[in-house]
Coordinates of C-alpha atoms in Angstrom, one line a residue:
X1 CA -53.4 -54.8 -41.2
X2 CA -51.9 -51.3 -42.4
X3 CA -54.6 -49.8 -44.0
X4 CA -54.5 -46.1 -43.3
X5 CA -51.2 -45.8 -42.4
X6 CA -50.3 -42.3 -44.0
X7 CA -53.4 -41.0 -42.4
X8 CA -52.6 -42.1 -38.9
X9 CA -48.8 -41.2 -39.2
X10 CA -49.9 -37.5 -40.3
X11 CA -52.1 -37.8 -37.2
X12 CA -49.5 -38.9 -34.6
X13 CA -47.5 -35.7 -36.4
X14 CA -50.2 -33.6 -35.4
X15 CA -50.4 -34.4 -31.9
X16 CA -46.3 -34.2 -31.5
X17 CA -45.9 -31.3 -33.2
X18 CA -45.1 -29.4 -30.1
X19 CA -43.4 -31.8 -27.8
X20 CA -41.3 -33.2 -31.0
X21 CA -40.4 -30.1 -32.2
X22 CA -39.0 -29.6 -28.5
X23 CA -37.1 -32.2 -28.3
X24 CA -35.1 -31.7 -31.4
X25 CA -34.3 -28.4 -31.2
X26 CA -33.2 -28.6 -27.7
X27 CA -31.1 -31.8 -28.5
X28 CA -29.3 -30.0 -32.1
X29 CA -29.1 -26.8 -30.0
X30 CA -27.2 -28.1 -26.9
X31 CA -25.1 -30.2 -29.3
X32 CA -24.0 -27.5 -31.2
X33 CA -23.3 -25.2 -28.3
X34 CA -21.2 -28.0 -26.3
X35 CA -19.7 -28.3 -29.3
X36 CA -18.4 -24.7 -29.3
X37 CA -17.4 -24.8 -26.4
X38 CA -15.0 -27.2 -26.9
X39 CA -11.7 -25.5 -28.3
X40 CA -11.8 -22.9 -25.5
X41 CA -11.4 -25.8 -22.8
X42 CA -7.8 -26.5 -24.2
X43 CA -5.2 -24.0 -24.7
X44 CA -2.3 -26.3 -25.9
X45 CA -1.7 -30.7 -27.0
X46 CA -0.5 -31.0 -23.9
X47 CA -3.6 -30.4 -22.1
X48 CA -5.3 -32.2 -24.4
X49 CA -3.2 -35.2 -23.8
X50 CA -3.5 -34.9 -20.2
X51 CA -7.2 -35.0 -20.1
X52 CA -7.1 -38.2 -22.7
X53 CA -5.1 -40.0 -20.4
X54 CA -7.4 -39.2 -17.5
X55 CA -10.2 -40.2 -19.3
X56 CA -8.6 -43.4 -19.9
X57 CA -9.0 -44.1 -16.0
X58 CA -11.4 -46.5 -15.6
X59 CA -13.8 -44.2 -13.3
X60 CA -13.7 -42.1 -16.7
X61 CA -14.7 -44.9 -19.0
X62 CA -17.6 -45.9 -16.8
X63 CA -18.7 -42.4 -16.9
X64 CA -17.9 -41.8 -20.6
X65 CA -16.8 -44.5 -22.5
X66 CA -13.6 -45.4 -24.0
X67 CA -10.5 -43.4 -25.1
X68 CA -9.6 -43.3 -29.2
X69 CA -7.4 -41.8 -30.9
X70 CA -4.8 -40.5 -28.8
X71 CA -2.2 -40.6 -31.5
X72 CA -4.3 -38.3 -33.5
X73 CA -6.3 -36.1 -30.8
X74 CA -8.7 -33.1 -31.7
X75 CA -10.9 -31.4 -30.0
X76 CA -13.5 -32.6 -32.1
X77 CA -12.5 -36.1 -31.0
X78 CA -12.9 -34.7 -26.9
X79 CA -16.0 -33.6 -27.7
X80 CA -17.2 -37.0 -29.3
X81 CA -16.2 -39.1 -26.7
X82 CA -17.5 -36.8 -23.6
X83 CA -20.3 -35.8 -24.8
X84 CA -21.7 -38.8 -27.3
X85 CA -23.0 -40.9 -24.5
X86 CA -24.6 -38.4 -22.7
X87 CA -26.9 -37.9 -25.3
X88 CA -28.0 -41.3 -26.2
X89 CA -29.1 -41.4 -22.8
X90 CA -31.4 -38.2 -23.2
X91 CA -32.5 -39.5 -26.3
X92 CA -32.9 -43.1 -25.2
X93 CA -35.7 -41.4 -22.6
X94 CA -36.9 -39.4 -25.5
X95 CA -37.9 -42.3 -27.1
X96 CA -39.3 -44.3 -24.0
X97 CA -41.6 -41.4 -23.2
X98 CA -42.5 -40.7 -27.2
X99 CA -43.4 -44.5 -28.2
X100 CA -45.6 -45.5 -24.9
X101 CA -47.3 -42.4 -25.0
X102 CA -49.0 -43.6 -28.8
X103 CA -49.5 -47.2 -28.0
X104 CA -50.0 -48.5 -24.4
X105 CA -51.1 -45.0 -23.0
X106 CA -53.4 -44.5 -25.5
X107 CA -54.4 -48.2 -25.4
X108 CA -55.2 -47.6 -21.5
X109 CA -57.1 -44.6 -22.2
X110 CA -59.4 -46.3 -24.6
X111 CA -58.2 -44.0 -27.4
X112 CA -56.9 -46.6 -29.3
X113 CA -60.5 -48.5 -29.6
X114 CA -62.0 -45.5 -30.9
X115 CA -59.3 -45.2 -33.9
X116 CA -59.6 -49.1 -34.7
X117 CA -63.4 -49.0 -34.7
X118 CA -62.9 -47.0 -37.7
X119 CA -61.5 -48.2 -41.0
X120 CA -57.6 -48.5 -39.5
X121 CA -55.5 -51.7 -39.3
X122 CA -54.9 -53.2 -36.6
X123 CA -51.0 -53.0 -36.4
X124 CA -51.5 -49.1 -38.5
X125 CA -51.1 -47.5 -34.7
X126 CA -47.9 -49.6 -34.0
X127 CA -46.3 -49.3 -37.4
X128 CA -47.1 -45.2 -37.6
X129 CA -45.2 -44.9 -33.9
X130 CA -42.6 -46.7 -34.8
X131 CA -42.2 -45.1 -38.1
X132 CA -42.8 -41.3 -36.9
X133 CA -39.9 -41.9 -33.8
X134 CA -37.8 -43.5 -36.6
X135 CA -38.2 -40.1 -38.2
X136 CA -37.5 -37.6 -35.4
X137 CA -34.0 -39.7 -34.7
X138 CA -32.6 -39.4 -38.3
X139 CA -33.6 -35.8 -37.9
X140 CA -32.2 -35.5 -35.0
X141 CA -29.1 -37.3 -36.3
X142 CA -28.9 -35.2 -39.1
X143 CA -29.0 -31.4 -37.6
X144 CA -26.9 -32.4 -35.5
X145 CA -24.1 -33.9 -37.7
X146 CA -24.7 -30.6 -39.8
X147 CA -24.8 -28.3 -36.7
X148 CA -21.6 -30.2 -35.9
X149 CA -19.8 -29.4 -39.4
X150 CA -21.7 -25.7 -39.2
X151 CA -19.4 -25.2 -36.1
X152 CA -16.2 -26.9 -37.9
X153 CA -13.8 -26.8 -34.6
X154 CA -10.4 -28.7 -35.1
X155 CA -10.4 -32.1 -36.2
X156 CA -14.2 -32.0 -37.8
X157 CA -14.7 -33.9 -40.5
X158 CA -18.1 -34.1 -42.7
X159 CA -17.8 -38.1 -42.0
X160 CA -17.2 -37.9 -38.4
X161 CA -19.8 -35.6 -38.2
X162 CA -22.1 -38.1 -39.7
X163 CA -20.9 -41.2 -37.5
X164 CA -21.9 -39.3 -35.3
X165 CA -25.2 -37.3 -35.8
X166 CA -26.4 -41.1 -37.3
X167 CA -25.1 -43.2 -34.3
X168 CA -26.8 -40.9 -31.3
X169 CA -30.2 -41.3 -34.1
X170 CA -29.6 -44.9 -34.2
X171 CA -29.1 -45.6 -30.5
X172 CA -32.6 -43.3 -30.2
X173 CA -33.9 -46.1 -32.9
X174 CA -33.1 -49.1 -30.9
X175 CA -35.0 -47.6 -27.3
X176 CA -38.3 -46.8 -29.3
X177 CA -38.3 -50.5 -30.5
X178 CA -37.5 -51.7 -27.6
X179 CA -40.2 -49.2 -26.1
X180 CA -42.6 -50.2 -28.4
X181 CA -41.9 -54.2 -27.5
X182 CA -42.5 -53.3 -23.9
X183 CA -46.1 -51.8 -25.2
X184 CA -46.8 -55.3 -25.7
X185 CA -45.3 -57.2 -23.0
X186 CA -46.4 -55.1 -20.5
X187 CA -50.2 -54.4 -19.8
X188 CA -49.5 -50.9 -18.3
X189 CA -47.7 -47.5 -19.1
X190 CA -46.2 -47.7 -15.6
X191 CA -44.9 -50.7 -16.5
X192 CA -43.7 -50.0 -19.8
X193 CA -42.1 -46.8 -18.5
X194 CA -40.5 -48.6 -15.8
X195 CA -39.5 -51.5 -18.2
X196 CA -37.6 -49.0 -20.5
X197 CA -35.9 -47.1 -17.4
X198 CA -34.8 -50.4 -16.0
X199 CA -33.3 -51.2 -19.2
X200 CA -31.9 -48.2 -19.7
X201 CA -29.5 -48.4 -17.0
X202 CA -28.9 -52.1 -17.1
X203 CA -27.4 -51.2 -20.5
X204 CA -25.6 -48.3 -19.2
X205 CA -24.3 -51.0 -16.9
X206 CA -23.8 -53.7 -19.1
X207 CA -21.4 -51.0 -21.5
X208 CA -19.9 -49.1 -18.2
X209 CA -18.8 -53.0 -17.0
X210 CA -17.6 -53.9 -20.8
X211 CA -15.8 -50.6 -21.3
X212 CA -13.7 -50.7 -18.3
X213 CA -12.8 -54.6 -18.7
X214 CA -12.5 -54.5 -22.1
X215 CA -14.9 -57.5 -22.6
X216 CA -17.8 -58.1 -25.6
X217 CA -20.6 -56.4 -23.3
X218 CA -20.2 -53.5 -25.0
X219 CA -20.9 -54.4 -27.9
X220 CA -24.2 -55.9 -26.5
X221 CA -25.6 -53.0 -25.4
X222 CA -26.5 -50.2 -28.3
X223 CA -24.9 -47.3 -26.1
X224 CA -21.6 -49.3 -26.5
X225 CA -22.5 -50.1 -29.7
X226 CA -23.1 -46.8 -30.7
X227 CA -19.4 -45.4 -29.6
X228 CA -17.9 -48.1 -31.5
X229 CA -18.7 -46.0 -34.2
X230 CA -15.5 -43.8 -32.8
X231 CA -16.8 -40.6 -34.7
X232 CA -13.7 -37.9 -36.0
X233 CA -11.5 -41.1 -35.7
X234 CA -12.2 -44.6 -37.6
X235 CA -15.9 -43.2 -38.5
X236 CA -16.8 -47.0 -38.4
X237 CA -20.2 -46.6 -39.8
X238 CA -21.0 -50.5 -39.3
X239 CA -22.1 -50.4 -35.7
X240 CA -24.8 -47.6 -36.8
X241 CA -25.8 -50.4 -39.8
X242 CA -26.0 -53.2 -36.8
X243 CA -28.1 -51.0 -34.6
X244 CA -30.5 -50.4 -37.1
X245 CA -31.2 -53.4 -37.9
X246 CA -31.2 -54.2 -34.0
X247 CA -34.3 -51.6 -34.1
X248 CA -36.1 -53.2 -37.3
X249 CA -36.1 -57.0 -35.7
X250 CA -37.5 -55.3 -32.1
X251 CA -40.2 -53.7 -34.0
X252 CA -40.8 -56.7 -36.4
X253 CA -40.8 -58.7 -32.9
X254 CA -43.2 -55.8 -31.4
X255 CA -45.2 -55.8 -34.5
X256 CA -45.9 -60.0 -34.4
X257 CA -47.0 -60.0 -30.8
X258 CA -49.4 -56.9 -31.4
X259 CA -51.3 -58.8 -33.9
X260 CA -52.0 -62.0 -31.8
X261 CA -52.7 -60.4 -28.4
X262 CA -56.0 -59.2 -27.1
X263 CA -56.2 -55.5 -26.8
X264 CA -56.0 -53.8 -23.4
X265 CA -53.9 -56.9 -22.7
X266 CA -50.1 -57.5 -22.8
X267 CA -48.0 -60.8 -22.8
X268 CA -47.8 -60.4 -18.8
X269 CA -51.3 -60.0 -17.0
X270 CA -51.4 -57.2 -14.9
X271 CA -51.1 -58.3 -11.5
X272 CA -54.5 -58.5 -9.9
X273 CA -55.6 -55.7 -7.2
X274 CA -57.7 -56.4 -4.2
X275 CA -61.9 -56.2 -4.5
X276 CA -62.1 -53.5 -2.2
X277 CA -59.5 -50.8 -1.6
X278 CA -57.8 -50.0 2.0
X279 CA -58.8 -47.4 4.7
X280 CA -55.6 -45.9 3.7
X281 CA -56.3 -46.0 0.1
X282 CA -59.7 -44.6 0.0
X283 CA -58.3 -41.4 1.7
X284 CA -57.5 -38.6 -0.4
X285 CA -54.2 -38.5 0.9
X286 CA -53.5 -42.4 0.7
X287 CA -55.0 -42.1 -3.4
X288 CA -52.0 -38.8 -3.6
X289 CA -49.7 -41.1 -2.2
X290 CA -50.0 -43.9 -4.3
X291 CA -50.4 -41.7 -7.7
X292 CA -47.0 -40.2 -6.6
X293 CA -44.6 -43.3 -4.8
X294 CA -43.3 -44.7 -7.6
X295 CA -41.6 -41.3 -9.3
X296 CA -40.8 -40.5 -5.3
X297 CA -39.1 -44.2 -4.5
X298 CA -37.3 -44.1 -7.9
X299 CA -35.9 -40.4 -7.8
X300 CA -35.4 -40.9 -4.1
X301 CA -33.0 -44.0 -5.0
X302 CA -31.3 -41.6 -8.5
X303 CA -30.6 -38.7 -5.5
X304 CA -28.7 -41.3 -3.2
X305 CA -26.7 -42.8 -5.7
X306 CA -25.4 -39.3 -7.2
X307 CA -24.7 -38.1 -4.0
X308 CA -22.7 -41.2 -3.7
X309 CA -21.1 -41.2 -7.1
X310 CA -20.0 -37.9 -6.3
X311 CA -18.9 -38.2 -3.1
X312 CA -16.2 -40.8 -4.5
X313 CA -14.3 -38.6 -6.2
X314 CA -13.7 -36.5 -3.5
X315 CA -10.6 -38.3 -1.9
X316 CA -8.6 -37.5 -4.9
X317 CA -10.3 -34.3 -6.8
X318 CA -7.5 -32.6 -7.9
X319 CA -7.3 -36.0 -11.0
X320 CA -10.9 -36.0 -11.1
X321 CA -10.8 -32.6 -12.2
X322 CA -7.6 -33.3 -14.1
X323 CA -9.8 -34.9 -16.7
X324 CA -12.7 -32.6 -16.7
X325 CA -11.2 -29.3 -17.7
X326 CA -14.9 -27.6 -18.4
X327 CA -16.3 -29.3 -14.7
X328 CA -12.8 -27.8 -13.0
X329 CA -13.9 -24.2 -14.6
X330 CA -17.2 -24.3 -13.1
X331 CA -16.1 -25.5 -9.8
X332 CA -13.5 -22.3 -10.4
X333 CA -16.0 -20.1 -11.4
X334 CA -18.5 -21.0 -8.4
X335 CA -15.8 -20.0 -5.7
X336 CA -13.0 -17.8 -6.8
X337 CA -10.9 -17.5 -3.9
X338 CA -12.1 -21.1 -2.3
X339 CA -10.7 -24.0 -1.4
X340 CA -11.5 -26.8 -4.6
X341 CA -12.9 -29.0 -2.1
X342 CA -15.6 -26.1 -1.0
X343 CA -16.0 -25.0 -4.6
X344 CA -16.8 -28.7 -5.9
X345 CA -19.0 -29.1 -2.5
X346 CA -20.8 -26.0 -3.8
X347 CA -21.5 -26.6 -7.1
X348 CA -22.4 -30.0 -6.8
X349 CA -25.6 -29.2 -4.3
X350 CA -26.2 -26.3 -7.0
X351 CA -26.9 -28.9 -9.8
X352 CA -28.3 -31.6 -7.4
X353 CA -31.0 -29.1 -5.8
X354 CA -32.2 -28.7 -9.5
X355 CA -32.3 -32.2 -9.9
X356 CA -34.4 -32.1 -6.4
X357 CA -36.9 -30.2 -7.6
X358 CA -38.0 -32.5 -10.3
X359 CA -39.9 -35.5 -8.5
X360 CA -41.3 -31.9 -6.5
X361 CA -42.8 -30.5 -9.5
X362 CA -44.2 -33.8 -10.9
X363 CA -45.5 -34.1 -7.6
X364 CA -47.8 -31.4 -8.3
X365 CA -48.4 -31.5 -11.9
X366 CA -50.0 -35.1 -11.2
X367 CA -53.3 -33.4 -10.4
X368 CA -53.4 -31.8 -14.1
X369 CA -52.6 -35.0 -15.8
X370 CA -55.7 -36.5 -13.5
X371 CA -57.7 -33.8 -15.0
X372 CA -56.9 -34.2 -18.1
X373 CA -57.4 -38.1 -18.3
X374 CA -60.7 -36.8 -16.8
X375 CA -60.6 -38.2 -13.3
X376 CA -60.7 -35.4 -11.0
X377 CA -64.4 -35.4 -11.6
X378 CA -64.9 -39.0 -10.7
X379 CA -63.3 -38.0 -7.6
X380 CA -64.7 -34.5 -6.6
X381 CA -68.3 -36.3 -7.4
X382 CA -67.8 -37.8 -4.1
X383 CA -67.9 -36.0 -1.2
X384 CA -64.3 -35.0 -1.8
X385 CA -63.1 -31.0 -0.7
X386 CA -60.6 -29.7 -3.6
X387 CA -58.8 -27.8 -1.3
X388 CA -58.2 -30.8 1.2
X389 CA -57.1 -33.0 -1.9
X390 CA -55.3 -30.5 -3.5
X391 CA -53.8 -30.2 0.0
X392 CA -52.4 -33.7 0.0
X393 CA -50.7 -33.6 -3.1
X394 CA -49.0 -30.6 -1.7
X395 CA -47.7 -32.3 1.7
X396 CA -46.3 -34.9 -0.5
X397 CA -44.5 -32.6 -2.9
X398 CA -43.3 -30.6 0.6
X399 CA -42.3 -33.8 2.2
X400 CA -40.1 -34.9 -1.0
X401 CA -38.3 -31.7 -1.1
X402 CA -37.0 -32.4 2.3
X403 CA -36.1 -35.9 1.6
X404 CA -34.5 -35.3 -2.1
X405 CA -32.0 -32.7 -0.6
X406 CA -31.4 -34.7 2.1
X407 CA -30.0 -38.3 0.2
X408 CA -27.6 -36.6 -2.1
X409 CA -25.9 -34.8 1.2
X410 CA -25.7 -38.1 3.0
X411 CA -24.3 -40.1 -0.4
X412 CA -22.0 -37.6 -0.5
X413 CA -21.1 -37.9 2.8
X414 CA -21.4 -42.1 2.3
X415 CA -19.5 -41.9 -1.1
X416 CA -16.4 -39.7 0.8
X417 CA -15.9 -42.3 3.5
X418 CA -16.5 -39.7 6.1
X419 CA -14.0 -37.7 4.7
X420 CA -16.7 -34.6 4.0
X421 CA -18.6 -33.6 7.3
X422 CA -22.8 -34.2 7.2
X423 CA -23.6 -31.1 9.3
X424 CA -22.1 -29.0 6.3
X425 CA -23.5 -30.9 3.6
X426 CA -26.7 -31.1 5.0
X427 CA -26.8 -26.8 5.6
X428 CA -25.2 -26.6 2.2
X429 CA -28.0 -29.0 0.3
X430 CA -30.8 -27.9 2.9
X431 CA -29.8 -23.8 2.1
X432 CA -31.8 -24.7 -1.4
X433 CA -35.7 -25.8 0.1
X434 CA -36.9 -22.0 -0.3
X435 CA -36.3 -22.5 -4.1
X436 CA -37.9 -25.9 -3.9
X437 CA -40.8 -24.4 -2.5
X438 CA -41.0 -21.5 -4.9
X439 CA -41.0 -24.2 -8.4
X440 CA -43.7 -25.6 -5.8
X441 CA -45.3 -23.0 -5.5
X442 CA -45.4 -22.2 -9.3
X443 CA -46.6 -25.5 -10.5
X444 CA -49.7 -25.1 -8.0
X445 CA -50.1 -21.6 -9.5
X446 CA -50.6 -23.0 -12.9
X447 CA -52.6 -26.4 -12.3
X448 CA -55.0 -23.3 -10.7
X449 CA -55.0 -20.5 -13.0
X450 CA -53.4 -21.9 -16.0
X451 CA -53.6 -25.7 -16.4
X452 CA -53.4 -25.8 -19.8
X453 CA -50.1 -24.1 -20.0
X454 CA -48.1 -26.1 -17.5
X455 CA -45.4 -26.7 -19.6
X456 CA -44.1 -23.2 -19.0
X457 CA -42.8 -24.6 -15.5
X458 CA -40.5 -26.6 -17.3
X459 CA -39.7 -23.6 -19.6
X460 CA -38.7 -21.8 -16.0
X461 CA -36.8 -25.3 -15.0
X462 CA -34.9 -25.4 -18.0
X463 CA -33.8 -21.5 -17.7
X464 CA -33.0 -21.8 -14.1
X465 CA -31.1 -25.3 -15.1
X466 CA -28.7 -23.9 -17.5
X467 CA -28.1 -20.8 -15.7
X468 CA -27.1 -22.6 -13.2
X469 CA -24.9 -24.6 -15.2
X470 CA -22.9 -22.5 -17.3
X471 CA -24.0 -19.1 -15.9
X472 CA -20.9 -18.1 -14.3
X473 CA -18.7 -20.1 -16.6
X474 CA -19.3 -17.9 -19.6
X475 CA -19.4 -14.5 -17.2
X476 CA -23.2 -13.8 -17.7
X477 CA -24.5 -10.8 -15.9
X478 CA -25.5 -11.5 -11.9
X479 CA -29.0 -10.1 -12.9
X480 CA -29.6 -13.1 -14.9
X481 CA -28.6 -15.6 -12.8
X482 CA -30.5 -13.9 -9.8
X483 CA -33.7 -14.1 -11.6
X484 CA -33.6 -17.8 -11.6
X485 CA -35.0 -19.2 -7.6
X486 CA -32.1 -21.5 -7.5
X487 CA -29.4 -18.1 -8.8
X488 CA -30.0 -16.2 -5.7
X489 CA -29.1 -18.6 -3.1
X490 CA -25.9 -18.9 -1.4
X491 CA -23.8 -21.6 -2.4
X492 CA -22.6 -23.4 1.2
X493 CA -19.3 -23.5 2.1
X494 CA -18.3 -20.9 -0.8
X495 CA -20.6 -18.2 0.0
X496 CA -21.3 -16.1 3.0
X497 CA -25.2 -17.2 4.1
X498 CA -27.7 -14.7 4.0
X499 CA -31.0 -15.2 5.3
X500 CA -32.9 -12.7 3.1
X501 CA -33.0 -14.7 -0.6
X502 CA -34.7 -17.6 1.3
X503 CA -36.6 -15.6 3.1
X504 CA -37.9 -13.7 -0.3
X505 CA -38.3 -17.2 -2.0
X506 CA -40.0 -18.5 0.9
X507 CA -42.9 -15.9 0.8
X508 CA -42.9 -15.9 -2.7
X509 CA -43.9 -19.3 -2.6
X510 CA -46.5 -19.1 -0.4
X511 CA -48.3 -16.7 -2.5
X512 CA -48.4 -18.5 -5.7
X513 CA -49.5 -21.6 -3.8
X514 CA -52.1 -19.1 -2.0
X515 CA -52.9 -17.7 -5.5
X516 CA -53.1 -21.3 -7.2
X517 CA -55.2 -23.1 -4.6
X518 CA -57.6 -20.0 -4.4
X519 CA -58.2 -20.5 -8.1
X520 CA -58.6 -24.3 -8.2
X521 CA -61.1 -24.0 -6.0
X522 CA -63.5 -21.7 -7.4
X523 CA -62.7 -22.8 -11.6
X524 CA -64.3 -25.5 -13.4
X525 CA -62.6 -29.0 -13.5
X526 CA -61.9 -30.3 -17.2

């Protein structure tokens, strides 16, 4: 049932040795670098104190987690308990993404036939995801803990570091079994992906609800779980010991199921379609559409709920901020001189418009993961233009740039019970389409010229994103921040509008969508 295991784990290593590598680095790096951060945020106990007690608000816990440790506070204990959950999440999609990509993706792609008609077992595929993801956690545990202890602020410990390098690896355990449990429950990726998502933040909920009311749930879900571990404090290492074996009774679970189901089958049927597609469907646009509505609808539903979240905290920001000494420097740093209402206004749209362009840019790179599944040439066998489908894909992508800047400004409006005007939220969110349009126009740039090489968008994302972010905090040079699309638009109320940036950006992304839809159409598909 095993039989070439080694073989097909050095495999799955071969094909993540990119992605993988990726991930960890960016997870050890931005670990280490919030973690330096850290000291500079609080210049005496006082503030420190201050900030405990705000986060002991029960807002606070739902957003981070409980308070420990107040009667020995460090800011390597702050650090733990602001920043710890925040990473399982990241990791917890890490994983989602990581496991169904080697087992029901490949499964639907007919991949996974070819490997078993060799001389592989028939749980070897399973076992060697479940093992590899295993592996980039505890690595991911580890550099952290020791990027942790390599920073050595106040209050580090080589234990605390530990409880918590292994408790973020072991939370990151748990969601690839439970990933890899989905694989066979559900007889689609979508499904698995949307399995592990929902579960995701029913958890999140689940240890949000147990956290405030001080009830058992959040010991049921691993992200509670995992805080129990209370790193730089009690360094409880059980809850880490619980998790994992949490993790190895999914997979054994997982592992069961996968050897007495039929393959390219899951414990629930898929749901069968109709004989004949609609008038709708068979239309290149209706097919765009119905490749892209489920990332829209979900994203569409993340935007209105931040806007919202945010937009609660408004009516008293002054103790929102109270608690969030490195949020209250940003808002500072984005408009010296401003009211804090304006400022927060400001820099909220400037990390929500980032957010924005995500469903945007997946929009678009849909049409190069068609290709590379290989079925854009089923398609353009018909009597299908590239330019008119390339087209729809396009007006989708343009349509949900509109829509994803526009929830956020009415949750925040919502969320504020009136309290912030929609006429300048909506000027101060809508400011941002011309650098919508320009990542646009970028992703249909590659997918033309360069579809092999699409990651580099993300690359450009990722810049712009912490730029954005922590640009101004730590005083980096304006021509930095400017090169990103979202750096040189005005932040609305803070900043004087100017017509020009957008009006750059906006031509800007006409071209590369010129450039990228001239190219498509004249290169070779595959």
């Amino acid at each position: 049932m095993f039989k070439k295991l080694g073989r097909y784990l050095l495999f799955i290593t071969k094909r993540e040795r990119i992605i993988s590598t990726i991930w960890i680095f960016s997870m050890v790096g931005f670990g280490v670098v919030f973690t330096m951060m850290y000291p500079s945020l609080f210049k005496t106990d006082a503030e420190m104190l201050s900030m405990a007690e705000t986060m002991n608000a029960p807002v606070m816990k739902a957003m981070c987690g409980p308070v420990y440790g107040m009667d020995a506070l460090s800011p390597a204990i702050m650090m733990a308990q602001q920043c710890l959950l925040w990473f399982m999440l990241a990791l917890a999609v890490m994983n989602i993404f990581l496991v169904n990509r080697h087992t029901r993706v490949d499964e639907e792609l007919g991949r996974l036939e070819m490997f078993r008609a060799l001389p592989v077992g028939h749980l070897t595929g399973s076992l060697a995801t479940i093992k590899f993801a295993f592996a980039v956690n505890l690595l991911i545990g580890v550099f952290t803990a020791l990027g942790i202890l390599a920073v050595n602020i106040e209050g580090t410990t080589a234990v605390g570091a530990f409880a918590y390098g292994l408790a973020l690896g072991a939370v990151g355990f748990v969601f690839a079994a439970l990933t890899l449990l989905a694989a066979q429950i559900f007889s689609t990726a979508h499904g698995v992906t949307g399995f592990g998502f929902m579960v995701l933040g029913v958890l999140y909920l689940m240890r949000a609800s147990g956290d405030i009311s001080g009830s058992s749930l959040s010991y049921i879900s691993p992200l509670g779980l995992g805080l129990k571990t209370e790193a730089f404090y009690a360094d409880d290492f059980m809850p880490i010991v619980i998790l994992l074996a949490e993790g190895i009774v999914f997979s054994v679970i997982a592992l069961f199921i996968n050897a007495v189901r039929d393959h390219g089958t899951g414990v629930i049927p898929a749901r069968k379609g109709r004989v004949y597609a609609t008038k709708f469907l068979q239309s290149p646009f209706g097919l765009a559409w119905r490749l892209t509505r489920g990332t829209a609808f979900a994203w569409a539903v993340t935007m209105l709920i931040l806007g919202m979240a945010y937009g609660s905290v408004t009516g008293d920001l002054d103790a929102f901020l109270s608690g969030n000494d490195m949020i209250r420097q940003m808002v500072e740093a984005s408009g010296a001189g401003q009211s804090i209402i304006d400022s927060f206004v400001g820099m909220i749209f400037s990390i929500m418009s980032m957010l924005a362009a995500i469903p945007v840019m997946l929009c678009v790179l849909k049409i190069q993961s068609e290709e590379k599944n290989g079925r854009l040439e089923q398609i353009f066998a018909k009597s299908v233009p590239r330019v008119q489908f390339y087209g729809c894909f396009t007006a989708i992508a343009l349509v949900e740039s509109v829509v994803m800047l526009f929830l956020p400004a009415v949750g925040l409006v919502a969320g504020s019970n009136g309290f912030l005007p929609l006429n300048d939220m909506l000027k101060a969110s809508f400011v941002y389409l011309p650098a919508l349009w320009a990542m646009l126009g970028l992703c249909v740039l590659f997918v033309g010229v360069l579809p092999k090489l699409t990651a580099f968008v993300w690359v450009m994302f990722g810049y712009s994103f912490i730029l954005q972010y922590f640009g101004r905090l730590f005083d980096l040079p304006e021509w930095a921040v400017k090169i990103s699309p979202f750096g040189s638009i005005p932040q609305l109320p803070v900043q004087e509008f100017s017509i020009v940036p957008l009006l750059i950006l906006t031509v800007l992304a006409v071209l590369l969508y010129a450039a990228g839809q001239w190219r498509f159409y004249r290169r070779d598909i595959g």
